[in-house]
Coordinates of C-alpha atoms and ligand atoms in Angstrom, one line a residue:
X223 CA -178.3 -10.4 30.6
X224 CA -181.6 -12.0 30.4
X225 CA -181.7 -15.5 29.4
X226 CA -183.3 -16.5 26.2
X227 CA -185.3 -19.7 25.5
X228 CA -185.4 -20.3 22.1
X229 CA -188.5 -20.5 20.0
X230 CA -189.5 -24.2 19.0
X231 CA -189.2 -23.9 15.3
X232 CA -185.2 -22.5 16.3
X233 CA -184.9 -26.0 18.2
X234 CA -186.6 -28.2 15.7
X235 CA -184.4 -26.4 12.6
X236 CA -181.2 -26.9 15.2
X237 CA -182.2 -29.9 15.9
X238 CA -182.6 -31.4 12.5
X239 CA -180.3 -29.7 10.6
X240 CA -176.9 -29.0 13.3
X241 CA -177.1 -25.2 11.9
X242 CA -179.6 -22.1 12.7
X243 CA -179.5 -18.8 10.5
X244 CA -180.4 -15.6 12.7
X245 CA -180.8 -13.1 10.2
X246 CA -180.1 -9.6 10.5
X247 CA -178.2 -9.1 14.6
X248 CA -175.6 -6.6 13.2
X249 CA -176.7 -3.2 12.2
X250 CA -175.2 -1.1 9.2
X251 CA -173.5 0.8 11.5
X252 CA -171.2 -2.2 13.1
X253 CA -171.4 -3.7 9.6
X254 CA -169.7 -1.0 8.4
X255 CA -167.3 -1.1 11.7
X256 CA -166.5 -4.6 11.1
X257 CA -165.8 -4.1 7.2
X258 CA -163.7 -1.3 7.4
X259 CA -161.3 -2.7 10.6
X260 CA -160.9 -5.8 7.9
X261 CA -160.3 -3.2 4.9
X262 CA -157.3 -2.1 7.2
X263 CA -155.7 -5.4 7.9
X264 CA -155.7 -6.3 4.8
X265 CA -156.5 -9.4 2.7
X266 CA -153.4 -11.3 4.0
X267 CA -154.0 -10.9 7.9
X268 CA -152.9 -13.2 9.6
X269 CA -155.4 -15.2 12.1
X270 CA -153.8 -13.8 15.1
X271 CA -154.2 -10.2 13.6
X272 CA -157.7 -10.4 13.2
X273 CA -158.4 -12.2 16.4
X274 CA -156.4 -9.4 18.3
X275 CA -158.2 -6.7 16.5
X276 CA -160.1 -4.2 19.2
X277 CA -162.4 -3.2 16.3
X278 CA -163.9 -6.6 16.2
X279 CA -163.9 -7.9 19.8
X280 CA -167.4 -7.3 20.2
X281 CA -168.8 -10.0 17.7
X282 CA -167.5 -12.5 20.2
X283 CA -170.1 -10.4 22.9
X284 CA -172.5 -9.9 21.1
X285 CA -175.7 -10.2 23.5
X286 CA -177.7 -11.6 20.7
X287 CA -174.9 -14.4 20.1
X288 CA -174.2 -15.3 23.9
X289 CA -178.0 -15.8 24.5
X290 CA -178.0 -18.3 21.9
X291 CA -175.1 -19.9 22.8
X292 CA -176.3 -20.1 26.2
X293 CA -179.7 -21.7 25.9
X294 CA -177.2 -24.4 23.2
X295 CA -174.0 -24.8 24.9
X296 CA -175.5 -24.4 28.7
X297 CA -174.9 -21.3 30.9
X298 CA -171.3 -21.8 31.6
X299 CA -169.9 -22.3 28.5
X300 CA -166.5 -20.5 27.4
X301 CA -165.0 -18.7 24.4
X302 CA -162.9 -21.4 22.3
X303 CA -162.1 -18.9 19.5
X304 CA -161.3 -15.6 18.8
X305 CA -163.4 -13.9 15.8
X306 CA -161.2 -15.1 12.3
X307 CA -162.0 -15.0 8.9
X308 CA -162.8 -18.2 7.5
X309 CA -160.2 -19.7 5.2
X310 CA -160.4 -18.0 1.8
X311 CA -160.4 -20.4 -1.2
X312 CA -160.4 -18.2 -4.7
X313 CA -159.0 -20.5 -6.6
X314 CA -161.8 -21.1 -8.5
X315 CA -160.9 -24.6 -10.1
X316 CA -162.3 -28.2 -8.8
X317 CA -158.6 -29.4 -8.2
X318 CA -159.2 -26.5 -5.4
X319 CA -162.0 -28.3 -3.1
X320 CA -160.8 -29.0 1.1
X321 CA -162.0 -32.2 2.0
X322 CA -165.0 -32.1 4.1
X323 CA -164.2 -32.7 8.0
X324 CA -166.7 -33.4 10.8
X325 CA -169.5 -35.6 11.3
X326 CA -170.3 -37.6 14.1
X327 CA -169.0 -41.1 14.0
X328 CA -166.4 -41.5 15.4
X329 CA -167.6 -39.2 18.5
X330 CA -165.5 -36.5 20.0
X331 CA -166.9 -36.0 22.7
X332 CA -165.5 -32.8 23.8
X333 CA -167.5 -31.4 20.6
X334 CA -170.0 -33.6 20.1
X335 CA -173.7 -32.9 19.5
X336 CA -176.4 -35.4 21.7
X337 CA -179.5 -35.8 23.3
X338 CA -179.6 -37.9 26.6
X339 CA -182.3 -37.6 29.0
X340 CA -183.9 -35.2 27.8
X341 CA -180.9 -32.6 28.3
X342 CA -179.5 -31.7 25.2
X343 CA -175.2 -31.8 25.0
X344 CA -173.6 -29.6 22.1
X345 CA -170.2 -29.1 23.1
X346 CA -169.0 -27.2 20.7
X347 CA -170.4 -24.3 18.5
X348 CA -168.9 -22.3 15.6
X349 CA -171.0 -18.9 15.3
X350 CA -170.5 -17.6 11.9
X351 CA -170.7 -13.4 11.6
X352 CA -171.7 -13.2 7.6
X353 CA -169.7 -9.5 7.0
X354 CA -170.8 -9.2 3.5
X355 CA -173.4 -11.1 1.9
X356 CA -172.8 -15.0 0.4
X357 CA -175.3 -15.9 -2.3
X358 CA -176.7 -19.0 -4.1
X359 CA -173.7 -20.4 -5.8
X360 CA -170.9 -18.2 -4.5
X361 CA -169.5 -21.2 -2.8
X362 CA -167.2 -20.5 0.5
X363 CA -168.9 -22.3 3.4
X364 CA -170.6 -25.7 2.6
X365 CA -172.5 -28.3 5.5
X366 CA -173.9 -31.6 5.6
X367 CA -176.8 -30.8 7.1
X368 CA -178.2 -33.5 9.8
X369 CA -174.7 -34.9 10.0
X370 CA -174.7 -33.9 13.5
X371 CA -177.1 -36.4 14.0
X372 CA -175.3 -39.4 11.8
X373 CA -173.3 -42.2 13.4
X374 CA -172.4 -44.1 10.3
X375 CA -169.0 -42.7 8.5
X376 CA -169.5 -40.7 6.1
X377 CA -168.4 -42.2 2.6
X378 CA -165.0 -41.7 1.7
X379 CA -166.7 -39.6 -1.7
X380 CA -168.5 -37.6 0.6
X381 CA -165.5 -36.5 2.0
X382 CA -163.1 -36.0 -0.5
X383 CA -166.3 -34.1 -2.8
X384 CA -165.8 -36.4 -5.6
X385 CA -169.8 -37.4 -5.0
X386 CA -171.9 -34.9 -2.5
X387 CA -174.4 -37.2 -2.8
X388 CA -177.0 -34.1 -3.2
X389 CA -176.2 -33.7 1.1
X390 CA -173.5 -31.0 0.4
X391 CA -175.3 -27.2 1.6
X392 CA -174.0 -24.3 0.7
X393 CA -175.8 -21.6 3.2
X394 CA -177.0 -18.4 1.7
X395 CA -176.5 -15.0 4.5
X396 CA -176.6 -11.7 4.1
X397 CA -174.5 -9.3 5.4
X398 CA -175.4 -9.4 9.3
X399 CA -176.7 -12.7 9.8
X400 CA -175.5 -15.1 12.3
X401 CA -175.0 -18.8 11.4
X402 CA -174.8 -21.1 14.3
X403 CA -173.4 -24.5 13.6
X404 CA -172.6 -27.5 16.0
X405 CA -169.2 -28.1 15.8
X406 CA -169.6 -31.9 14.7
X407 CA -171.9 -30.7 11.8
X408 CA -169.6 -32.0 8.5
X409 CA -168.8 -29.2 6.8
X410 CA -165.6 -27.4 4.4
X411 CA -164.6 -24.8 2.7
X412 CA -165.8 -24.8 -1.5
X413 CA -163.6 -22.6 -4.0
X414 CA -165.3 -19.2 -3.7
X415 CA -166.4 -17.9 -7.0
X416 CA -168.3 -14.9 -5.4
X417 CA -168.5 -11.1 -6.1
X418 CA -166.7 -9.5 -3.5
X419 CA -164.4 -10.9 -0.6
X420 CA -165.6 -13.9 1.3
X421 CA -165.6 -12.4 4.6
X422 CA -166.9 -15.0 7.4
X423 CA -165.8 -14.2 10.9
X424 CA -165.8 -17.4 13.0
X425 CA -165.3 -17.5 17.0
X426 CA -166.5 -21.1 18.1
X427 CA -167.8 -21.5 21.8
X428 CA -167.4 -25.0 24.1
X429 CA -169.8 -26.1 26.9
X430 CA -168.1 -25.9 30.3
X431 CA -165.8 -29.2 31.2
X432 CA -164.8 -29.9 28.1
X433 CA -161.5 -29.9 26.2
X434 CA -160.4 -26.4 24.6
X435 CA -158.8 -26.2 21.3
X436 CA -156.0 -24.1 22.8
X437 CA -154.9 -27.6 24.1
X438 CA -153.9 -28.5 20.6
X439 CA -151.5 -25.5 20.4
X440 CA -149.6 -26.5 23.4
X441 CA -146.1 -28.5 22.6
X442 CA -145.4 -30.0 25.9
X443 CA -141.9 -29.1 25.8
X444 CA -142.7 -27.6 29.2
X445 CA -141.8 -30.0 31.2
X446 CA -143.7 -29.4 34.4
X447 CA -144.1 -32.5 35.9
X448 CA -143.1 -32.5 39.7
X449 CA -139.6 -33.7 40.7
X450 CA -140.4 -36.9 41.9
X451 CA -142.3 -37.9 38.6
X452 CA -138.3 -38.3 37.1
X453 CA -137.5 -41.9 38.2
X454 CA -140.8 -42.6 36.7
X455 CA -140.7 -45.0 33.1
X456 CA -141.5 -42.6 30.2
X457 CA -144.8 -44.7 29.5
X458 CA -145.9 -44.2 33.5
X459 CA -145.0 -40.4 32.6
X460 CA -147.1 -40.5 29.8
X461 CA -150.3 -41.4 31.8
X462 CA -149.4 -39.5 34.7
X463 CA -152.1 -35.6 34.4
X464 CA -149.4 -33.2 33.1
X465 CA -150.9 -29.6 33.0
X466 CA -148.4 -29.1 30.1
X467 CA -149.5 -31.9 27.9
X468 CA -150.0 -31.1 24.0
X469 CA -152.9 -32.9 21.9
X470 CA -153.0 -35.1 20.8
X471 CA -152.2 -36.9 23.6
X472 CA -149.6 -39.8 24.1
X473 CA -150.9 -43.5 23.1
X474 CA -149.3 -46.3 24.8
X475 CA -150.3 -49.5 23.2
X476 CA -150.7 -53.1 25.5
X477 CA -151.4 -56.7 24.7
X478 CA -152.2 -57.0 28.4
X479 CA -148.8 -58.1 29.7
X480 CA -146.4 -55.4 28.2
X481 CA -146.9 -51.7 27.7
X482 CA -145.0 -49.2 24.9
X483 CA -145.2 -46.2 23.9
X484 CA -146.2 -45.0 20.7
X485 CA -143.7 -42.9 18.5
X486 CA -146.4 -40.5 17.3
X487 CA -149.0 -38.9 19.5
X488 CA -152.1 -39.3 18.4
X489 CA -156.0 -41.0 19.2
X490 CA -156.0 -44.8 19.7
X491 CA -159.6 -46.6 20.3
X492 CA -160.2 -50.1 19.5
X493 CA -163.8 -51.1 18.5
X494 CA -165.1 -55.1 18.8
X495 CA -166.4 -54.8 15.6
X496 CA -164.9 -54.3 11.9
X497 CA -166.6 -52.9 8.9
X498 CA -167.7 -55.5 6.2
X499 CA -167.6 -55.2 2.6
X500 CA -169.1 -58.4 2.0
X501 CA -172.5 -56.9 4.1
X502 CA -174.7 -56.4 0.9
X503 CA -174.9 -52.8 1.8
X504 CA -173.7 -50.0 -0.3
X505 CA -172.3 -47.7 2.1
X506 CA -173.7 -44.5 0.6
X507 CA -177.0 -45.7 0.6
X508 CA -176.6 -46.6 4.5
X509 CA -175.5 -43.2 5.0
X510 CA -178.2 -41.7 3.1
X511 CA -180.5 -43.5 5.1
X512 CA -179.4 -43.0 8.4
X513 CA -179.2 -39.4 7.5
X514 CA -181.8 -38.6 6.0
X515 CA -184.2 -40.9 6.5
X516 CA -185.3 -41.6 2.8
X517 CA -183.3 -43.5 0.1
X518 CA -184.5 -43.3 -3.9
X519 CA -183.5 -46.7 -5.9
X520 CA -183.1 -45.2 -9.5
X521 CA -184.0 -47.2 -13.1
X522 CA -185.4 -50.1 -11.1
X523 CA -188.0 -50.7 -13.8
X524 CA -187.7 -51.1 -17.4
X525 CA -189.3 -49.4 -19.8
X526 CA -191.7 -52.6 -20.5
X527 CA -192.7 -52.8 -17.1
X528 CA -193.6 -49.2 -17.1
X529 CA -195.6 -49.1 -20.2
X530 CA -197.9 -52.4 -18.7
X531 CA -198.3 -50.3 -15.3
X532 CA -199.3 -47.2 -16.9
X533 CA -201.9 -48.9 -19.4
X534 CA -203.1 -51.0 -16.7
X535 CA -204.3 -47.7 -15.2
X536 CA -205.3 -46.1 -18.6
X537 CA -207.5 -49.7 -18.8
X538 CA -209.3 -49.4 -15.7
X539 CA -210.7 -45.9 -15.0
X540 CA -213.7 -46.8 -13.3
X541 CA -211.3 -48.4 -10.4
X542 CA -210.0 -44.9 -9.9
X543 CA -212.1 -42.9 -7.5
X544 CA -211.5 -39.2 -7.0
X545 CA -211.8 -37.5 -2.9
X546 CA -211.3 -34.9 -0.9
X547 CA -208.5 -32.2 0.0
X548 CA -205.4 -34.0 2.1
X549 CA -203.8 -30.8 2.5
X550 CA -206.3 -29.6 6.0
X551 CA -206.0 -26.2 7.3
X552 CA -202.7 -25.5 4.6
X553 CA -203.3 -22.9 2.0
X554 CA -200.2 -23.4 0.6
X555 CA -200.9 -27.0 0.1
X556 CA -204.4 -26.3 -1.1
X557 CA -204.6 -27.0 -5.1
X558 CA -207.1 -25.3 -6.7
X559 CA -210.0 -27.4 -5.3
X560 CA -209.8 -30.3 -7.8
X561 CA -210.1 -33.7 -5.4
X562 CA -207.2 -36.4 -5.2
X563 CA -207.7 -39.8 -7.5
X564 CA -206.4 -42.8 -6.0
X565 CA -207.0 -46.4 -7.2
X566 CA -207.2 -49.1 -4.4
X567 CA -205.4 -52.6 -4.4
X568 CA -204.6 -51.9 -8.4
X569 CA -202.5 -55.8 -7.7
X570 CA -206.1 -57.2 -7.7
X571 CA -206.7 -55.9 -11.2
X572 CA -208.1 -58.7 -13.5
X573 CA -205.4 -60.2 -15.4
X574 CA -202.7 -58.7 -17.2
X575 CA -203.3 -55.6 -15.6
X576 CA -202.5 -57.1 -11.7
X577 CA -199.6 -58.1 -12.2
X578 CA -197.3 -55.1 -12.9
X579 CA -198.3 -54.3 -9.8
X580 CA -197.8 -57.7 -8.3
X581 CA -194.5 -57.8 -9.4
X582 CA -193.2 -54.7 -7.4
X583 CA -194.4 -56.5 -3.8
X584 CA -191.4 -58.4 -3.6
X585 CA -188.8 -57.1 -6.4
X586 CA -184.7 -58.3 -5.5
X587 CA -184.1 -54.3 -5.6
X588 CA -186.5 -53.7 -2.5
X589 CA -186.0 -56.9 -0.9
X590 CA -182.0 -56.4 -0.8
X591 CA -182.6 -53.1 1.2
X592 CA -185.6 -53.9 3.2
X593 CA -183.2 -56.7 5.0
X594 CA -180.8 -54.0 5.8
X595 CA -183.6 -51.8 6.9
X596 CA -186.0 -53.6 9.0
X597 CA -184.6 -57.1 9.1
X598 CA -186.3 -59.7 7.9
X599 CA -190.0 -60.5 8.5
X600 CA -191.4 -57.3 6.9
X601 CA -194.9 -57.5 5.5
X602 CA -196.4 -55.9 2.9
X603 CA -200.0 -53.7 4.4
X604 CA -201.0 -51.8 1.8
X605 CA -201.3 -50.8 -2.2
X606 CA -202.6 -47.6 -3.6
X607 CA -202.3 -45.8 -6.8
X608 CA -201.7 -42.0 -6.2
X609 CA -203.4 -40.7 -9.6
X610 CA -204.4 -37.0 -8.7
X611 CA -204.5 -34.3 -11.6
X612 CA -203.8 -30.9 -11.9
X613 CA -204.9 -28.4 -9.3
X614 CA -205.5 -31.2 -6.5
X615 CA -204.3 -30.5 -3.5
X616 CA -201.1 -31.8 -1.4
X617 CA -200.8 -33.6 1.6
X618 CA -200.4 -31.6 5.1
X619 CA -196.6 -33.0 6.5
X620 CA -197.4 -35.3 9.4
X621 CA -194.9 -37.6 11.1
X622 CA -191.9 -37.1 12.8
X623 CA -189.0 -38.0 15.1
X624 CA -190.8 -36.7 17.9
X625 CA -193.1 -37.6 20.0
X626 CA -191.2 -41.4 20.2
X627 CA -193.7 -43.9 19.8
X628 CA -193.4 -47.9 19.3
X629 CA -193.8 -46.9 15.6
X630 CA -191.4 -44.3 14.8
X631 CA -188.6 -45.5 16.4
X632 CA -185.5 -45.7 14.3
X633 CA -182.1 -46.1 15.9
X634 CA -178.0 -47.4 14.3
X635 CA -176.6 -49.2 16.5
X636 CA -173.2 -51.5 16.3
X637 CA -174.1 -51.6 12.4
X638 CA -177.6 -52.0 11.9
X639 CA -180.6 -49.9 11.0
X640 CA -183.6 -50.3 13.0
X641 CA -187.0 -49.1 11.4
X642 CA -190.6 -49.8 11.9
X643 CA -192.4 -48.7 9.4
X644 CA -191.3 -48.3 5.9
X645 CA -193.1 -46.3 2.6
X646 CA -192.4 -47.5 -0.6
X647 CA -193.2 -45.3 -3.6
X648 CA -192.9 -46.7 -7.2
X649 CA -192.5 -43.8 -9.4
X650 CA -194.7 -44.6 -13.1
X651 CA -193.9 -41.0 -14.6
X652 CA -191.1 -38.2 -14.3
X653 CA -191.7 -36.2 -11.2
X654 CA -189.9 -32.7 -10.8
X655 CA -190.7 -29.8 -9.1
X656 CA -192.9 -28.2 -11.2
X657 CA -195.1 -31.3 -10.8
X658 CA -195.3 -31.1 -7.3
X659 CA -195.7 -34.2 -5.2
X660 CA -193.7 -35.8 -2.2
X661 CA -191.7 -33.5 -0.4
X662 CA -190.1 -34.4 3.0
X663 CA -187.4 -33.2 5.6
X664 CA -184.6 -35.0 6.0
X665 CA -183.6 -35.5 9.1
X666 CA -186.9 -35.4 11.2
X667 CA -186.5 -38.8 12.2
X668 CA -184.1 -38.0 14.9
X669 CA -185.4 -35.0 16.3
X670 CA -186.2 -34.0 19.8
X671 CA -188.4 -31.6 19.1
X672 CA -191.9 -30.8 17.7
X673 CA -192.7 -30.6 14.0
X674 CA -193.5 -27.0 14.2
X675 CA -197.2 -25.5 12.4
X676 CA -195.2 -23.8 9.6
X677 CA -193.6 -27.1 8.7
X678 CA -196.6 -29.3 9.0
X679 CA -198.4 -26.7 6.8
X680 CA -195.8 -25.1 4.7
X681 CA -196.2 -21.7 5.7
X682 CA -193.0 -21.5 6.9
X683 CA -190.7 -24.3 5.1
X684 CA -187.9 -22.6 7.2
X685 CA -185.9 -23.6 4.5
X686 CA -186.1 -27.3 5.5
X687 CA -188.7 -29.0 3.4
X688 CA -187.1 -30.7 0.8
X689 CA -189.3 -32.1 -2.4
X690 CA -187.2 -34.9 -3.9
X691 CA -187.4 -35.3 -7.7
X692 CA -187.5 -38.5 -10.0
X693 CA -187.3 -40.4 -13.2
X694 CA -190.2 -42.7 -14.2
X695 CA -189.0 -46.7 -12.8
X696 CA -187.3 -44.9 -9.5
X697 CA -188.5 -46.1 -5.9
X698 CA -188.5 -43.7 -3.1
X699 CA -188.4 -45.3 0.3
X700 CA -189.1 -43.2 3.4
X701 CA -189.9 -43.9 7.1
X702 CA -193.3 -43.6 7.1
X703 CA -193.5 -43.0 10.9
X704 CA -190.4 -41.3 11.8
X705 CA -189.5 -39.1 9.1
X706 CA -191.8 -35.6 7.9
X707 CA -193.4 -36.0 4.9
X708 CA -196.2 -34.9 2.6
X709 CA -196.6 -33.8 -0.9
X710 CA -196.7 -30.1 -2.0
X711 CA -200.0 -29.9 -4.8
X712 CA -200.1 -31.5 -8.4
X713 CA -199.1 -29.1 -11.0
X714 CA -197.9 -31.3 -13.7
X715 CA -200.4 -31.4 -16.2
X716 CA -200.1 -35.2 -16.7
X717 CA -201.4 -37.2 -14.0
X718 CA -199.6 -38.0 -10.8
X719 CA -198.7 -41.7 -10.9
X720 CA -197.4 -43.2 -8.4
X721 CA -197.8 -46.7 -6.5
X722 CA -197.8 -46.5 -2.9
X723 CA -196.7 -49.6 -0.4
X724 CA -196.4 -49.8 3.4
X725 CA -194.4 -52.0 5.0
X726 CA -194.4 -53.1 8.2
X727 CA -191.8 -54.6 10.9
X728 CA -191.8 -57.9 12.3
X729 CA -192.1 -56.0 15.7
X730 CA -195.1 -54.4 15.2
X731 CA -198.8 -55.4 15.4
X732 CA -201.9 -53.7 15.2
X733 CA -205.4 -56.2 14.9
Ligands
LIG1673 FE1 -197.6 -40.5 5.2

């Protein structure tokens, strides 16, 4: 079988997200195959059933599927899985939701998703064969996308879906399509409130080397431990390799000078440090952060504030000065041709009209998350006012994870949030979608790949590029190195207004 290398954007939207959609591998004719071997086992089959069903067998040998998981999993990876139909929620109500499982912190390793290197590790994969199609809304399958990528727990709303924080995805596939999906992606299973019969066949894959899940399934009743292993104490048994041994495995506890054995199986790994509510840092908002790479502070000015911003702008129009297109070679980012307004420094307006401005360098709001953020010793580079009117055009997405360079590094470690360079946009008006404006892809900043054209231009959002709406007083922060980011053109037919800072590390220094 020839060996595929996948394309860039593939790796970038893998990369990013922890799921690819390869639309269209079955025909209609194994569509129909697959659809009526499930008609004939029925609604109620059982796992085993399906797995054991001839008709279906060749979903999990699929050329299409093993060349992908190939070029993720490396060439000697092995079949975890047997095709089964996803779990099938139909009861409609909330009370109904699974609890979301996955994510990367803490690591398991024998399924974890990493770059080290340069050699990329995912060593586990679910492929997911869409049998019939699974629209906007129908519910069934949902994701975290990038989460993959985190290595902050996830937030114990997150989990249970009392909040989805606006992370929660609910893939769209039609009948055909393959989803690929690292197997420490977060993800569950929504109430499905769809048409017809949900009907996802899974197999899941494993690099070579690693754990399979079949280990879980064995009791270790099977005592196959060699004769001599019998005068041994039950905890030197318990650490002694045992081909038979069930998962989880045996934990035997020690203060150094005694050993015991625990009464339950199960996973014990002590870390040197202990989470700390007393931090400052709302733990959603780390998460957000560390996922996505952007965070938006809602209602952080009043409605008196506002009003003296805006009418410090109405009161100075000949500070505003009107340019060129930001949007380069995009079409789809084009406008109509009017230029983009801008007002420089608008802190150093003559007084009154400064000092709304002044008043956002350093507000409690920003300054409690900047420390988390950066660290101390951030300073402020930069104010502009982004003013542009209808039908000017957007800004071409630039910045990413990748190449690394001094000033897009970002990395969590033991706790902390490392970034370099920080965007801070104060939002003067309502922005939605109609209006346009910043868009970004959350994500980007840990990616080991290359923004690909369509991103940077829009051509091909590959259903990644995310524009991120807001109430007049909100403040979007964004890493203005390390995470992709533009603005799609202004359509709103008041004015853009939006007060733009950069912020830059202690580490960093440019003459
Ligand atoms: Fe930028």
């Amino acid at each position: 079988m020839d060996k595929r290398e996948m394309t860039n954007e593939e790796n970038y939207h893998f990369d990013v997200t922890g799921y690819l959609i390869i639309p269209g591998v079955l025909t209609p004719d194994q569509l129909k195959a697959c659809n009526e071997a499930l008609d004939q086992l029925g609604n109620t089959a059982s796992p085993s059933c399906v797995s054991s069903c001839a008709g279906l067998h060749f979903l999990r040998d699929h050329p299409v599927l093993t060349q992908y998981v190939e070029a993720i999993c490396g060439e000697d990876f092995l079949l975890d899985r047997s095709p089964h139909l996803l779990e099938v929620n139909t009861n409609g109500s909330e009370d109904a939701r699974v609890p979301l499982s996955g994510g990367s912190e803490w690591q398991d390793w024998s399924r974890a998703y990493r770059h080290h290197s340069g050699t990329r590790f995912c060593q586990g994969l679910r492929a997911i064969w869409a049998i019939a199609d699974v629209n906007e809304d129908d519910g069934g399958l949902v994701v975290v996308s990038a989460s993959h990528n985190s290595s902050v727990d996830a937030p114990q709303d997150l989990v249970s879906g009392d909040d989805d924080m606006g992370l929660v995805v609910q893939p769209t596939l039609q009948a055909g399509d393959l989803l690929l999906c690292a197997e420490s992606v977060m993800w569950g299973i929504r109430p499905w409130q769809g048409q017809g019969p949900q009907r996802l066949l899974e197999c899941g894959y494993i690099s070579a080397g690693v754990r399979p899940s079949a280990a879980s399934e064995i009791t270790g009743e099977d005592d196959t431990m060699p004769e001599w292993t019998a005068e041994l104490t039950p905890v030197q048994r318990a650490v002694l390799h045992n081909p038979n041994r069930g998962y989880p495995p045996p934990v035997v506890h020690s203060d150094g000078k005694t050993v015991s054995l625990s009464a339950e199986p199960g996973i014990l790994h002590p870390s040197i440090y202990k989470r700390d509510p007393d931090s400052g840092i709302d733990e959603k908002e780390f998460f957000h952060w560390d996922l996505c790479g952007h965070l938006v502070l809602r209602g952080v000015m009043d409605a008196d504030w506002l009003a003296a911003a805006n009418e410090a702008i109405d009161a100075n129009p000949d500070q505003i000065s009107t340019g060129g297109s930001a949007a380069g070679d995009s079409k789809p980012l084009a406008g109509t041709g009017v230029g983009r307004s801008s007002m420089g420094n608008p802190w150093q307006l003559p007084a009154p009209y400064g000092e709304p401005f002044q008043r956002m360098i350093a507000h409690p709001a920003l300054i409690q998350r900047m420390n988390w953020i950066m660290g101390s010793g951030y300073e402020c580079m930069m104010c502009n006012g982004f003013l542009s009117g209808k039908g000017s055009s957007g800004h071409a997405l630039h910045a990413n994870g990748y190449p690394p360079r001094v000033a897009n590094h970002y990395r969590q470690q033991n706790g902390r949030v490392y970034s370099e360079y920080l965007n801070v946009a104060w939002q003067l008006r309502d922005v939605t979608l109609a209006d346009g404006g910043f868009v970004c892809v959350p994500g980007s900043h840990k990616t080991h790949y290359p923004m690909p054209d369509g991103i940077r231009t829009c051509d091909n959002e590959m259903d990644m590029v995310r524009h991120i709406e807001m109430k007049a007083g909100d403040v979007l922060l964004f890493l203005a190195s390390a995470q992709t980011h533009g603005a799609y053109p202004w359509t709103g037919e008041q004015n853009r207004r939006m007060i733009f800072f950069q912020y830059r590390s202690r580490n960093l220094y440019a003459p």
